[in-house]
mmCIF file of C-alpha atoms and ligand atoms in Angstrom:
data_model
loop_
_atom_site.group_PDB
_atom_site.id
_atom_site.type_symbol
_atom_site.label_atom_id
_atom_site.label_comp_id
_atom_site.label_asym_id
_atom_site.label_seq_id
_atom_site.Cartn_x
_atom_site.Cartn_y
_atom_site.Cartn_z
ATOM 1 C CA UNK A 160 45.805 25.288 -93.342
ATOM 2 C CA UNK A 161 45.392 27.049 -90.590
ATOM 3 C CA UNK A 162 43.119 29.931 -89.334
ATOM 4 C CA UNK A 163 44.956 32.932 -88.777
ATOM 5 C CA UNK A 164 47.765 33.858 -85.293
ATOM 6 C CA UNK A 165 44.150 33.848 -82.273
ATOM 7 C CA UNK A 166 46.273 32.921 -79.022
ATOM 8 C CA UNK A 167 45.328 36.274 -78.136
ATOM 9 C CA UNK A 168 41.870 35.612 -78.229
ATOM 10 C CA UNK A 169 39.858 33.689 -75.498
ATOM 11 C CA UNK A 170 36.547 32.067 -75.733
ATOM 12 C CA UNK A 171 33.042 34.069 -74.512
ATOM 13 C CA UNK A 172 31.966 32.686 -71.244
ATOM 14 C CA UNK A 173 28.357 32.353 -70.459
ATOM 15 C CA UNK A 174 26.897 31.613 -67.474
ATOM 16 C CA UNK A 175 26.062 28.244 -67.298
ATOM 17 C CA UNK A 176 22.882 26.760 -67.882
ATOM 18 C CA UNK A 177 20.198 24.889 -66.544
ATOM 19 C CA UNK A 178 20.338 21.581 -68.533
ATOM 20 C CA UNK A 179 23.642 21.805 -68.590
ATOM 21 C CA UNK A 180 24.337 21.599 -64.581
ATOM 22 C CA UNK A 181 21.628 18.992 -64.013
ATOM 23 C CA UNK A 182 23.047 16.433 -66.443
ATOM 24 C CA UNK A 183 26.192 17.240 -65.125
ATOM 25 C CA UNK A 184 25.147 16.243 -61.376
ATOM 26 C CA UNK A 185 23.101 13.785 -62.605
ATOM 27 C CA UNK A 186 19.701 15.365 -61.173
ATOM 28 C CA UNK A 187 16.782 16.602 -62.459
ATOM 29 C CA UNK A 188 16.565 20.247 -64.627
ATOM 30 C CA UNK A 189 13.654 21.485 -62.109
ATOM 31 C CA UNK A 190 15.571 21.668 -58.679
ATOM 32 C CA UNK A 191 16.982 24.330 -60.556
ATOM 33 C CA UNK A 192 16.899 27.740 -60.212
ATOM 34 C CA UNK A 193 19.873 30.071 -63.109
ATOM 35 C CA UNK A 194 20.500 33.362 -61.585
ATOM 36 C CA UNK A 195 23.453 33.426 -62.958
ATOM 37 C CA UNK A 196 23.165 35.622 -67.223
ATOM 38 C CA UNK A 197 20.774 38.656 -66.380
ATOM 39 C CA UNK A 198 17.831 36.751 -67.756
ATOM 40 C CA UNK A 199 14.069 38.576 -67.381
ATOM 41 C CA UNK A 200 12.625 35.934 -64.693
ATOM 42 C CA UNK A 201 9.795 36.320 -66.055
ATOM 43 C CA UNK A 202 10.903 35.587 -69.403
ATOM 44 C CA UNK A 203 10.057 37.010 -72.819
ATOM 45 C CA UNK A 204 6.730 39.766 -72.890
ATOM 46 C CA UNK A 205 3.723 38.054 -74.005
ATOM 47 C CA UNK A 206 3.131 40.239 -76.531
ATOM 48 C CA UNK A 207 6.517 39.130 -77.999
ATOM 49 C CA UNK A 208 5.533 35.195 -78.120
ATOM 50 C CA UNK A 209 2.355 36.111 -79.718
ATOM 51 C CA UNK A 210 3.968 38.513 -82.609
ATOM 52 C CA UNK A 211 6.516 35.533 -82.871
ATOM 53 C CA UNK A 212 4.042 32.437 -83.452
ATOM 54 C CA UNK A 213 1.702 34.844 -85.496
ATOM 55 C CA UNK A 214 5.050 35.918 -87.954
ATOM 56 C CA UNK A 215 6.322 32.347 -87.623
ATOM 57 C CA UNK A 216 5.012 31.895 -91.168
ATOM 58 C CA UNK A 217 6.281 34.867 -92.846
ATOM 59 C CA UNK A 218 9.987 33.666 -92.436
ATOM 60 C CA UNK A 219 10.835 32.363 -95.811
ATOM 61 C CA UNK A 220 11.514 35.920 -96.750
ATOM 62 C CA UNK A 221 14.111 38.826 -96.222
ATOM 63 C CA UNK A 222 13.295 41.018 -92.711
ATOM 64 C CA UNK A 223 12.606 44.056 -95.038
ATOM 65 C CA UNK A 224 9.531 45.874 -93.656
ATOM 66 C CA UNK A 225 10.416 44.764 -90.309
ATOM 67 C CA UNK A 226 13.409 45.614 -89.807
ATOM 68 C CA UNK A 227 12.066 48.832 -91.378
ATOM 69 C CA UNK A 228 9.308 49.296 -88.930
ATOM 70 C CA UNK A 229 11.486 48.564 -86.024
ATOM 71 C CA UNK A 230 14.466 51.197 -86.303
ATOM 72 C CA UNK A 231 11.232 54.023 -86.820
ATOM 73 C CA UNK A 232 9.916 52.578 -83.262
ATOM 74 C CA UNK A 233 13.572 52.661 -81.918
ATOM 75 C CA UNK A 234 13.940 55.854 -83.719
ATOM 76 C CA UNK A 235 10.451 57.378 -82.158
ATOM 77 C CA UNK A 236 10.856 56.241 -78.478
ATOM 78 C CA UNK A 237 14.011 58.287 -78.436
ATOM 79 C CA UNK A 238 13.584 61.049 -80.531
ATOM 80 C CA UNK A 239 16.320 60.236 -83.217
ATOM 81 C CA UNK A 240 16.832 59.454 -86.199
ATOM 82 C CA UNK A 241 16.200 56.307 -88.458
ATOM 83 C CA UNK A 242 19.836 56.454 -89.367
ATOM 84 C CA UNK A 243 20.355 56.600 -86.269
ATOM 85 C CA UNK A 244 19.632 53.363 -85.028
ATOM 86 C CA UNK A 245 21.765 50.620 -85.981
ATOM 87 C CA UNK A 246 19.619 47.218 -85.562
ATOM 88 C CA UNK A 247 21.665 43.846 -84.769
ATOM 89 C CA UNK A 248 21.838 40.842 -83.644
ATOM 90 C CA UNK A 249 21.937 41.552 -80.143
ATOM 91 C CA UNK A 250 23.669 44.098 -78.625
ATOM 92 C CA UNK A 251 27.070 41.801 -79.234
ATOM 93 C CA UNK A 252 26.160 42.764 -82.384
ATOM 94 C CA UNK A 253 26.046 46.326 -81.867
ATOM 95 C CA UNK A 254 29.512 46.232 -80.579
ATOM 96 C CA UNK A 255 30.533 44.505 -83.977
ATOM 97 C CA UNK A 256 29.371 47.697 -86.292
ATOM 98 C CA UNK A 257 30.611 50.260 -83.719
ATOM 99 C CA UNK A 258 34.295 48.680 -84.116
ATOM 100 C CA UNK A 259 34.091 47.965 -87.716
ATOM 101 C CA UNK A 260 33.185 51.471 -88.488
ATOM 102 C CA UNK A 261 35.786 53.201 -86.266
ATOM 103 C CA UNK A 262 38.630 50.525 -86.075
ATOM 104 C CA UNK A 263 41.446 50.782 -88.650
ATOM 105 C CA UNK A 264 44.206 48.110 -87.967
ATOM 106 C CA UNK A 265 45.946 48.486 -85.107
ATOM 107 C CA UNK A 266 43.898 51.613 -83.218
ATOM 108 C CA UNK A 267 43.424 50.210 -79.547
ATOM 109 C CA UNK A 268 39.988 50.434 -77.549
ATOM 110 C CA UNK A 269 40.363 51.321 -73.882
ATOM 111 C CA UNK A 270 37.604 48.688 -71.387
ATOM 112 C CA UNK A 271 37.265 48.158 -68.341
ATOM 113 C CA UNK A 272 38.632 45.595 -65.964
ATOM 114 C CA UNK A 273 36.657 44.303 -64.498
ATOM 115 C CA UNK A 274 34.290 44.738 -67.274
ATOM 116 C CA UNK A 275 32.263 42.950 -69.761
ATOM 117 C CA UNK A 276 34.855 40.292 -72.248
ATOM 118 C CA UNK A 277 33.077 41.023 -75.519
ATOM 119 C CA UNK A 278 34.067 44.395 -76.274
ATOM 120 C CA UNK A 279 37.761 43.320 -75.324
ATOM 121 C CA UNK A 280 36.902 40.158 -77.815
ATOM 122 C CA UNK A 281 35.136 42.485 -80.659
ATOM 123 C CA UNK A 282 38.252 44.505 -81.415
ATOM 124 C CA UNK A 283 41.175 41.936 -81.593
ATOM 125 C CA UNK A 284 38.715 40.865 -84.351
ATOM 126 C CA UNK A 285 38.776 43.972 -86.327
ATOM 127 C CA UNK A 286 43.121 44.198 -85.640
ATOM 128 C CA UNK A 287 42.668 46.684 -82.697
ATOM 129 C CA UNK A 288 44.317 46.499 -79.808
ATOM 130 C CA UNK A 289 42.984 45.947 -75.933
ATOM 131 C CA UNK A 290 43.621 48.683 -72.775
ATOM 132 C CA UNK A 291 42.292 48.772 -69.857
ATOM 133 C CA UNK A 292 41.252 50.909 -67.367
ATOM 134 C CA UNK A 293 39.924 49.832 -63.522
ATOM 135 C CA UNK A 294 37.143 49.772 -61.907
ATOM 136 C CA UNK A 295 38.540 49.364 -57.846
ATOM 137 C CA UNK A 296 36.800 47.327 -55.478
ATOM 138 C CA UNK A 297 37.787 49.287 -52.590
ATOM 139 C CA UNK A 298 36.564 52.445 -53.928
ATOM 140 C CA UNK A 299 33.206 50.164 -55.062
ATOM 141 C CA UNK A 300 33.888 50.582 -58.618
ATOM 142 C CA UNK A 301 33.087 53.605 -59.037
ATOM 143 C CA UNK A 302 33.404 55.570 -62.260
ATOM 144 C CA UNK A 303 34.529 58.949 -62.802
ATOM 145 C CA UNK A 304 35.850 60.776 -65.784
ATOM 146 C CA UNK A 305 39.411 60.678 -63.432
ATOM 147 C CA UNK A 306 39.508 56.488 -63.461
ATOM 148 C CA UNK A 307 39.718 56.301 -67.184
ATOM 149 C CA UNK A 308 41.461 59.725 -68.138
ATOM 150 C CA UNK A 309 44.221 58.402 -65.899
ATOM 151 C CA UNK A 310 44.699 55.332 -68.243
ATOM 152 C CA UNK A 311 43.491 56.537 -71.705
ATOM 153 C CA UNK A 312 46.184 57.453 -73.875
ATOM 154 C CA UNK A 313 44.829 57.957 -77.293
ATOM 155 C CA UNK A 314 42.470 55.221 -77.352
ATOM 156 C CA UNK A 315 39.784 55.265 -80.762
ATOM 157 C CA UNK A 316 37.156 53.766 -78.475
ATOM 158 C CA UNK A 317 36.604 53.671 -74.872
ATOM 159 C CA UNK A 318 33.687 52.068 -73.549
ATOM 160 C CA UNK A 319 31.668 52.194 -70.507
ATOM 161 C CA UNK A 320 29.205 50.209 -68.768
ATOM 162 C CA UNK A 321 26.220 51.807 -67.417
ATOM 163 C CA UNK A 322 25.264 50.653 -65.132
ATOM 164 C CA UNK A 323 27.744 48.583 -65.210
ATOM 165 C CA UNK A 324 28.033 44.668 -65.040
ATOM 166 C CA UNK A 325 29.186 43.274 -62.924
ATOM 167 C CA UNK A 326 29.371 45.521 -60.347
ATOM 168 C CA UNK A 327 25.408 47.467 -60.796
ATOM 169 C CA UNK A 328 27.822 51.109 -60.537
ATOM 170 C CA UNK A 329 27.051 53.482 -63.111
ATOM 171 C CA UNK A 330 28.860 56.886 -64.422
ATOM 172 C CA UNK A 331 26.877 60.291 -64.089
ATOM 173 C CA UNK A 332 26.529 61.959 -67.557
ATOM 174 C CA UNK A 333 28.118 64.543 -66.161
ATOM 175 C CA UNK A 334 30.825 62.588 -65.839
ATOM 176 C CA UNK A 335 30.699 60.892 -69.427
ATOM 177 C CA UNK A 336 31.117 64.580 -71.198
ATOM 178 C CA UNK A 337 33.728 65.689 -69.338
ATOM 179 C CA UNK A 338 35.688 62.690 -70.510
ATOM 180 C CA UNK A 339 34.026 63.088 -74.470
ATOM 181 C CA UNK A 340 35.264 66.792 -73.452
ATOM 182 C CA UNK A 341 39.301 65.704 -72.212
ATOM 183 C CA UNK A 342 39.219 63.163 -74.538
ATOM 184 C CA UNK A 343 40.809 63.557 -78.917
ATOM 185 C CA UNK A 344 38.158 64.388 -81.212
ATOM 186 C CA UNK A 345 38.558 61.088 -82.502
ATOM 187 C CA UNK A 346 38.333 59.259 -79.344
ATOM 188 C CA UNK A 347 34.768 57.315 -79.803
ATOM 189 C CA UNK A 348 32.966 56.612 -76.114
ATOM 190 C CA UNK A 349 30.409 54.207 -76.385
ATOM 191 C CA UNK A 350 28.486 53.726 -73.390
ATOM 192 C CA UNK A 351 26.511 50.231 -72.972
ATOM 193 C CA UNK A 352 23.307 50.756 -71.486
ATOM 194 C CA UNK A 353 22.385 47.125 -71.419
ATOM 195 C CA UNK A 354 20.772 46.970 -68.047
ATOM 196 C CA UNK A 355 19.664 51.356 -68.644
ATOM 197 C CA UNK A 356 16.287 50.610 -67.839
ATOM 198 C CA UNK A 357 17.070 48.908 -64.104
ATOM 199 C CA UNK A 358 18.827 52.603 -63.810
ATOM 200 C CA UNK A 359 16.773 55.930 -62.136
ATOM 201 C CA UNK A 360 19.175 57.229 -64.636
ATOM 202 C CA UNK A 361 18.780 59.758 -68.227
ATOM 203 C CA UNK A 362 19.749 57.741 -71.324
ATOM 204 C CA UNK A 363 23.863 59.222 -72.530
ATOM 205 C CA UNK A 364 21.130 59.798 -75.835
ATOM 206 C CA UNK A 365 20.951 62.921 -74.114
ATOM 207 C CA UNK A 366 24.571 63.899 -74.976
ATOM 208 C CA UNK A 367 24.614 63.263 -78.194
ATOM 209 C CA UNK A 368 21.313 64.800 -79.196
ATOM 210 C CA UNK A 369 22.570 68.008 -76.957
ATOM 211 C CA UNK A 370 19.258 67.733 -74.747
ATOM 212 C CA UNK A 371 18.677 68.308 -70.898
ATOM 213 C CA UNK A 372 21.463 71.514 -71.318
ATOM 214 C CA UNK A 373 24.415 69.387 -73.127
ATOM 215 C CA UNK A 374 26.090 70.449 -75.712
ATOM 216 C CA UNK A 375 25.458 67.993 -78.488
ATOM 217 C CA UNK A 376 28.416 65.865 -79.892
ATOM 218 C CA UNK A 377 29.107 63.303 -82.348
ATOM 219 C CA UNK A 378 31.856 61.404 -80.602
ATOM 220 C CA UNK A 379 29.629 59.424 -77.771
ATOM 221 C CA UNK A 380 27.288 56.545 -78.964
ATOM 222 C CA UNK A 381 25.065 54.242 -76.909
ATOM 223 C CA UNK A 382 24.416 50.486 -77.121
ATOM 224 C CA UNK A 383 21.019 49.103 -76.016
ATOM 225 C CA UNK A 384 19.295 45.761 -75.552
ATOM 226 C CA UNK A 385 16.558 43.702 -75.842
ATOM 227 C CA UNK A 386 17.649 40.735 -74.161
ATOM 228 C CA UNK A 387 17.755 42.018 -70.368
ATOM 229 C CA UNK A 388 14.874 44.038 -69.625
ATOM 230 C CA UNK A 389 12.275 43.091 -72.615
ATOM 231 C CA UNK A 390 13.198 39.272 -72.079
ATOM 232 C CA UNK A 391 14.830 38.753 -75.576
ATOM 233 C CA UNK A 392 17.926 37.613 -74.662
ATOM 234 C CA UNK A 393 16.903 34.044 -77.496
ATOM 235 C CA UNK A 394 16.489 35.932 -80.236
ATOM 236 C CA UNK A 395 19.633 38.103 -80.076
ATOM 237 C CA UNK A 396 18.311 41.343 -80.817
ATOM 238 C CA UNK A 397 19.429 44.634 -79.756
ATOM 239 C CA UNK A 398 21.091 48.576 -81.323
ATOM 240 C CA UNK A 399 23.710 51.546 -81.489
ATOM 241 C CA UNK A 400 22.764 54.510 -81.507
ATOM 242 C CA UNK A 401 25.186 56.808 -82.780
ATOM 243 C CA UNK A 402 25.187 60.611 -83.710
ATOM 244 C CA UNK A 403 23.438 62.193 -86.969
ATOM 245 C CA UNK A 404 26.811 62.925 -87.665
ATOM 246 C CA UNK A 405 28.253 59.420 -89.174
ATOM 247 C CA UNK A 406 24.790 57.737 -88.569
ATOM 248 C CA UNK A 407 24.714 56.490 -92.558
ATOM 249 C CA UNK A 408 28.288 54.222 -92.083
ATOM 250 C CA UNK A 409 25.665 51.212 -91.036
ATOM 251 C CA UNK A 410 24.534 51.058 -94.152
ATOM 252 C CA UNK A 411 28.887 49.923 -95.668
ATOM 253 C CA UNK A 412 29.107 48.374 -92.449
ATOM 254 C CA UNK A 413 25.914 45.867 -91.628
ATOM 255 C CA UNK A 414 25.234 42.804 -91.973
ATOM 256 C CA UNK A 415 22.991 42.490 -94.615
ATOM 257 C CA UNK A 416 18.684 42.096 -92.473
ATOM 258 C CA UNK A 417 20.953 42.665 -89.156
ATOM 259 C CA UNK A 418 18.465 40.823 -87.030
ATOM 260 C CA UNK A 419 16.228 38.169 -88.103
ATOM 261 C CA UNK A 420 12.198 38.436 -89.030
ATOM 262 C CA UNK A 421 11.435 36.976 -85.767
ATOM 263 C CA UNK A 422 13.624 38.965 -83.862
ATOM 264 C CA UNK A 423 12.646 42.656 -85.053
ATOM 265 C CA UNK A 424 8.354 41.369 -85.327
ATOM 266 C CA UNK A 425 9.471 40.223 -81.276
ATOM 267 C CA UNK A 426 11.784 43.731 -80.430
ATOM 268 C CA UNK A 427 8.463 45.932 -82.319
ATOM 269 C CA UNK A 428 5.555 44.283 -80.237
ATOM 270 C CA UNK A 429 8.250 44.160 -76.604
ATOM 271 C CA UNK A 430 8.613 47.749 -76.809
ATOM 272 C CA UNK A 431 4.918 48.608 -76.727
ATOM 273 C CA UNK A 432 4.348 46.360 -74.067
ATOM 274 C CA UNK A 433 5.714 48.728 -71.209
ATOM 275 C CA UNK A 434 3.501 46.640 -67.923
ATOM 276 C CA UNK A 435 6.102 43.510 -69.108
ATOM 277 C CA UNK A 436 9.014 46.040 -68.606
ATOM 278 C CA UNK A 437 7.728 47.640 -66.127
ATOM 279 C CA UNK A 438 6.929 44.598 -64.068
ATOM 280 C CA UNK A 439 10.597 43.237 -64.797
ATOM 281 C CA UNK A 440 11.923 46.751 -63.136
ATOM 282 C CA UNK A 441 9.726 46.988 -59.913
ATOM 283 C CA UNK A 442 10.780 43.123 -59.616
ATOM 284 C CA UNK A 443 14.534 43.620 -60.149
ATOM 285 C CA UNK A 444 14.690 46.872 -57.996
ATOM 286 C CA UNK A 445 12.459 44.450 -54.958
ATOM 287 C CA UNK A 446 15.408 41.981 -55.379
ATOM 288 C CA UNK A 447 18.667 44.088 -54.753
ATOM 289 C CA UNK A 448 16.688 45.508 -51.647
ATOM 290 C CA UNK A 449 16.147 42.010 -50.342
ATOM 291 C CA UNK A 450 19.442 40.744 -51.639
ATOM 292 C CA UNK A 451 21.583 43.382 -49.737
ATOM 293 C CA UNK A 452 19.245 44.099 -46.298
ATOM 294 C CA UNK A 453 19.519 39.776 -46.247
ATOM 295 C CA UNK A 454 22.392 38.194 -47.273
ATOM 296 C CA UNK A 455 25.312 38.078 -44.600
ATOM 297 C CA UNK A 456 27.461 39.482 -46.414
ATOM 298 C CA UNK A 457 28.908 42.701 -47.860
ATOM 299 C CA UNK A 458 27.068 43.155 -51.823
ATOM 300 C CA UNK A 459 27.668 46.794 -53.230
ATOM 301 C CA UNK A 460 24.798 48.722 -54.237
ATOM 302 C CA UNK A 461 23.673 47.963 -57.833
ATOM 303 C CA UNK A 462 21.279 49.406 -60.490
ATOM 304 C CA UNK A 463 21.092 46.712 -63.005
ATOM 305 C CA UNK A 464 18.974 43.592 -62.089
ATOM 306 C CA UNK A 465 21.910 41.831 -60.843
ATOM 307 C CA UNK A 466 24.381 42.159 -57.358
ATOM 308 C CA UNK A 467 27.400 41.776 -56.409
ATOM 309 C CA UNK A 468 28.527 40.231 -53.921
ATOM 310 C CA UNK A 469 31.824 38.809 -51.624
ATOM 311 C CA UNK A 470 31.828 35.664 -50.553
ATOM 312 C CA UNK A 471 35.575 35.464 -50.096
ATOM 313 C CA UNK A 472 35.852 32.372 -52.031
ATOM 314 C CA UNK A 473 33.456 32.548 -55.167
ATOM 315 C CA UNK A 474 34.405 29.189 -56.948
ATOM 316 C CA UNK A 475 33.874 27.192 -54.344
ATOM 317 C CA UNK A 476 30.611 29.282 -53.018
ATOM 318 C CA UNK A 477 29.255 29.196 -56.097
ATOM 319 C CA UNK A 478 30.469 25.770 -56.599
ATOM 320 C CA UNK A 479 28.249 25.213 -53.156
ATOM 321 C CA UNK A 480 25.186 27.450 -54.114
ATOM 322 C CA UNK A 481 24.931 24.878 -57.064
ATOM 323 C CA UNK A 482 24.911 22.006 -55.259
ATOM 324 C CA UNK A 483 21.334 23.386 -53.375
ATOM 325 C CA UNK A 484 20.480 23.953 -56.812
ATOM 326 C CA UNK A 485 20.705 27.995 -56.797
ATOM 327 C CA UNK A 486 22.809 28.708 -60.566
ATOM 328 C CA UNK A 487 24.989 31.988 -59.761
ATOM 329 C CA UNK A 488 28.106 33.653 -62.120
ATOM 330 C CA UNK A 489 30.995 33.253 -60.443
ATOM 331 C CA UNK A 490 32.668 36.598 -61.097
ATOM 332 C CA UNK A 491 36.540 34.401 -61.363
ATOM 333 C CA UNK A 492 36.673 35.048 -65.579
ATOM 334 C CA UNK A 493 35.845 39.207 -64.202
ATOM 335 C CA UNK A 494 39.082 38.701 -62.227
ATOM 336 C CA UNK A 495 37.149 38.682 -59.704
ATOM 337 C CA UNK A 496 38.291 35.831 -57.601
ATOM 338 C CA UNK A 497 36.055 36.790 -54.294
ATOM 339 C CA UNK A 498 32.593 37.619 -55.822
ATOM 340 C CA UNK A 499 29.341 36.214 -57.041
ATOM 341 C CA UNK A 500 26.534 37.990 -59.196
ATOM 342 C CA UNK A 501 23.427 36.834 -58.578
ATOM 343 C CA UNK A 502 20.739 37.947 -61.174
ATOM 344 C CA UNK A 503 17.575 39.387 -59.449
ATOM 345 C CA UNK A 504 14.788 36.915 -59.539
ATOM 346 C CA UNK A 505 11.066 36.639 -58.896
ATOM 347 C CA UNK A 506 10.177 36.799 -54.927
ATOM 348 C CA UNK A 507 10.245 33.364 -54.700
ATOM 349 C CA UNK A 508 14.210 32.893 -56.583
ATOM 350 C CA UNK A 509 15.869 35.932 -54.624
ATOM 351 C CA UNK A 510 14.004 34.095 -51.663
ATOM 352 C CA UNK A 511 15.884 30.686 -52.474
ATOM 353 C CA UNK A 512 18.995 32.629 -53.300
ATOM 354 C CA UNK A 513 19.127 34.335 -49.799
ATOM 355 C CA UNK A 514 18.320 31.039 -47.891
ATOM 356 C CA UNK A 515 21.173 28.724 -49.838
ATOM 357 C CA UNK A 516 23.616 31.882 -49.828
ATOM 358 C CA UNK A 517 23.763 32.474 -45.978
ATOM 359 C CA UNK A 518 23.191 28.526 -45.551
ATOM 360 C CA UNK A 519 26.009 28.109 -47.881
ATOM 361 C CA UNK A 520 28.131 30.965 -45.936
ATOM 362 C CA UNK A 521 27.482 29.464 -42.375
ATOM 363 C CA UNK A 522 28.918 26.116 -43.454
ATOM 364 C CA UNK A 523 31.989 27.476 -44.197
ATOM 365 C CA UNK A 524 32.153 29.352 -41.873
ATOM 366 C CA UNK A 525 31.545 27.093 -39.500
ATOM 367 C CA UNK A 526 34.271 24.690 -41.648
ATOM 368 C CA UNK A 527 37.069 27.474 -41.293
ATOM 369 C CA UNK A 528 36.622 27.386 -37.370
ATOM 370 C CA UNK A 529 36.604 23.822 -37.231
ATOM 371 C CA UNK A 530 39.930 23.104 -39.142
ATOM 372 C CA UNK A 531 41.316 26.469 -36.816
ATOM 373 C CA UNK A 532 40.589 24.643 -33.904
ATOM 374 C CA UNK A 533 42.254 21.632 -34.900
ATOM 375 C CA UNK A 534 45.631 21.444 -32.297
ATOM 376 C CA UNK A 535 48.760 21.155 -33.838
ATOM 377 C CA UNK A 536 50.604 17.914 -33.149
HETATM 378 C C1 PLP B 767 23.941 41.485 -71.360
HETATM 379 C C2 PLP B 767 24.792 42.112 -72.178
HETATM 380 C C3 PLP B 767 25.271 43.147 -73.371
HETATM 381 C C4 PLP B 767 24.225 42.401 -74.775
HETATM 382 O O1 PLP B 767 24.054 41.292 -73.868
HETATM 383 P P1 PLP B 767 23.190 40.812 -76.010
HETATM 384 O O2 PLP B 767 22.823 39.591 -75.471
HETATM 385 O O3 PLP B 767 24.338 40.611 -77.235
HETATM 386 O O4 PLP B 767 21.931 41.864 -76.268
HETATM 387 C C5 PLP B 767 26.000 44.018 -73.269
HETATM 388 N N1 PLP B 767 26.732 44.641 -72.617
HETATM 389 C C6 PLP B 767 26.703 43.807 -71.512
HETATM 390 C C7 PLP B 767 27.360 44.434 -70.216
HETATM 391 C C8 PLP B 767 26.134 42.829 -71.247
HETATM 392 O O5 PLP B 767 25.810 42.664 -69.486
#
């Protein structure tokens, strides 16, 4: 037998890991820094590590109390009802739940390009079609209602990423509201705020709750994760915040025990560890500014914990950086073969990345000139 026709499906391409690269190059892992997956350079919230150790002996039980407690803590934080928090196995798991709850076979979703690959992958698993709207490099990846509406054709779900991965651009809430206003009643706008903590902006939760002068809407949902600012990428914990009107659908679409006992315990500890999040956000802001000031290439303004850099030939620059021990994300797989994405590291890591990028770009410059000077024979 064979699985279903998966020819439209592609594997998710994750950023490369230190072990993997070191093994391939026959070098010591300690020689490398990884700035390829937007992970937290300060590691997990220390309180979360303690909580995982303390609760290790409760692993044999299904997570009920911990799940309920975490949902309550998150709901309190956003001032919404518990039912509106759809806890999941990472933000990625929440993407699946939103599709399970909305897509009928042959419904379509509208996703950004360049953009986060899992929106489309997940839609296809749920028998949905995938249409794209372009964020233009020549417009600095600006996100407006108009850019999306130009391509909108009645899709069931529209994915927005704010701050956007990989460019770091954001979409103002007024534009999101306008988009929701001008699309069909049955079109859900999901605002992916995986990097929300790093931006000095209000969450789009204001739109679904009708706060700050906005009218409450039942066609906007928000995605958040513990993977980035909280440093819990390895435990897989994220959630969607959905309008109260259809929040109860969760119990009919979720995987039983959607987040693990240890993930919930880590999340409960991390959500109160504001010191760790503040420090993380501060580091990202400093790093973003340093990279923009000091790298000898165009760097787009970013509100995430990463920056997109124009290097002309991403695959060769990424490979040369790797030789120098700095692992970055080659954005060719995002459809940007001229760009690399660098995660904001600690001060030392940022310094090292800037030095390495400038050295690689200088080498390439010399190479091009040398080639150009070779006389025709
Ligand atoms: C990292 C990320 C997510 C979620 O990642 P999880 O680790 O599954 O929580 C979602 N959207 C974007 C754009 C991301 O970069």
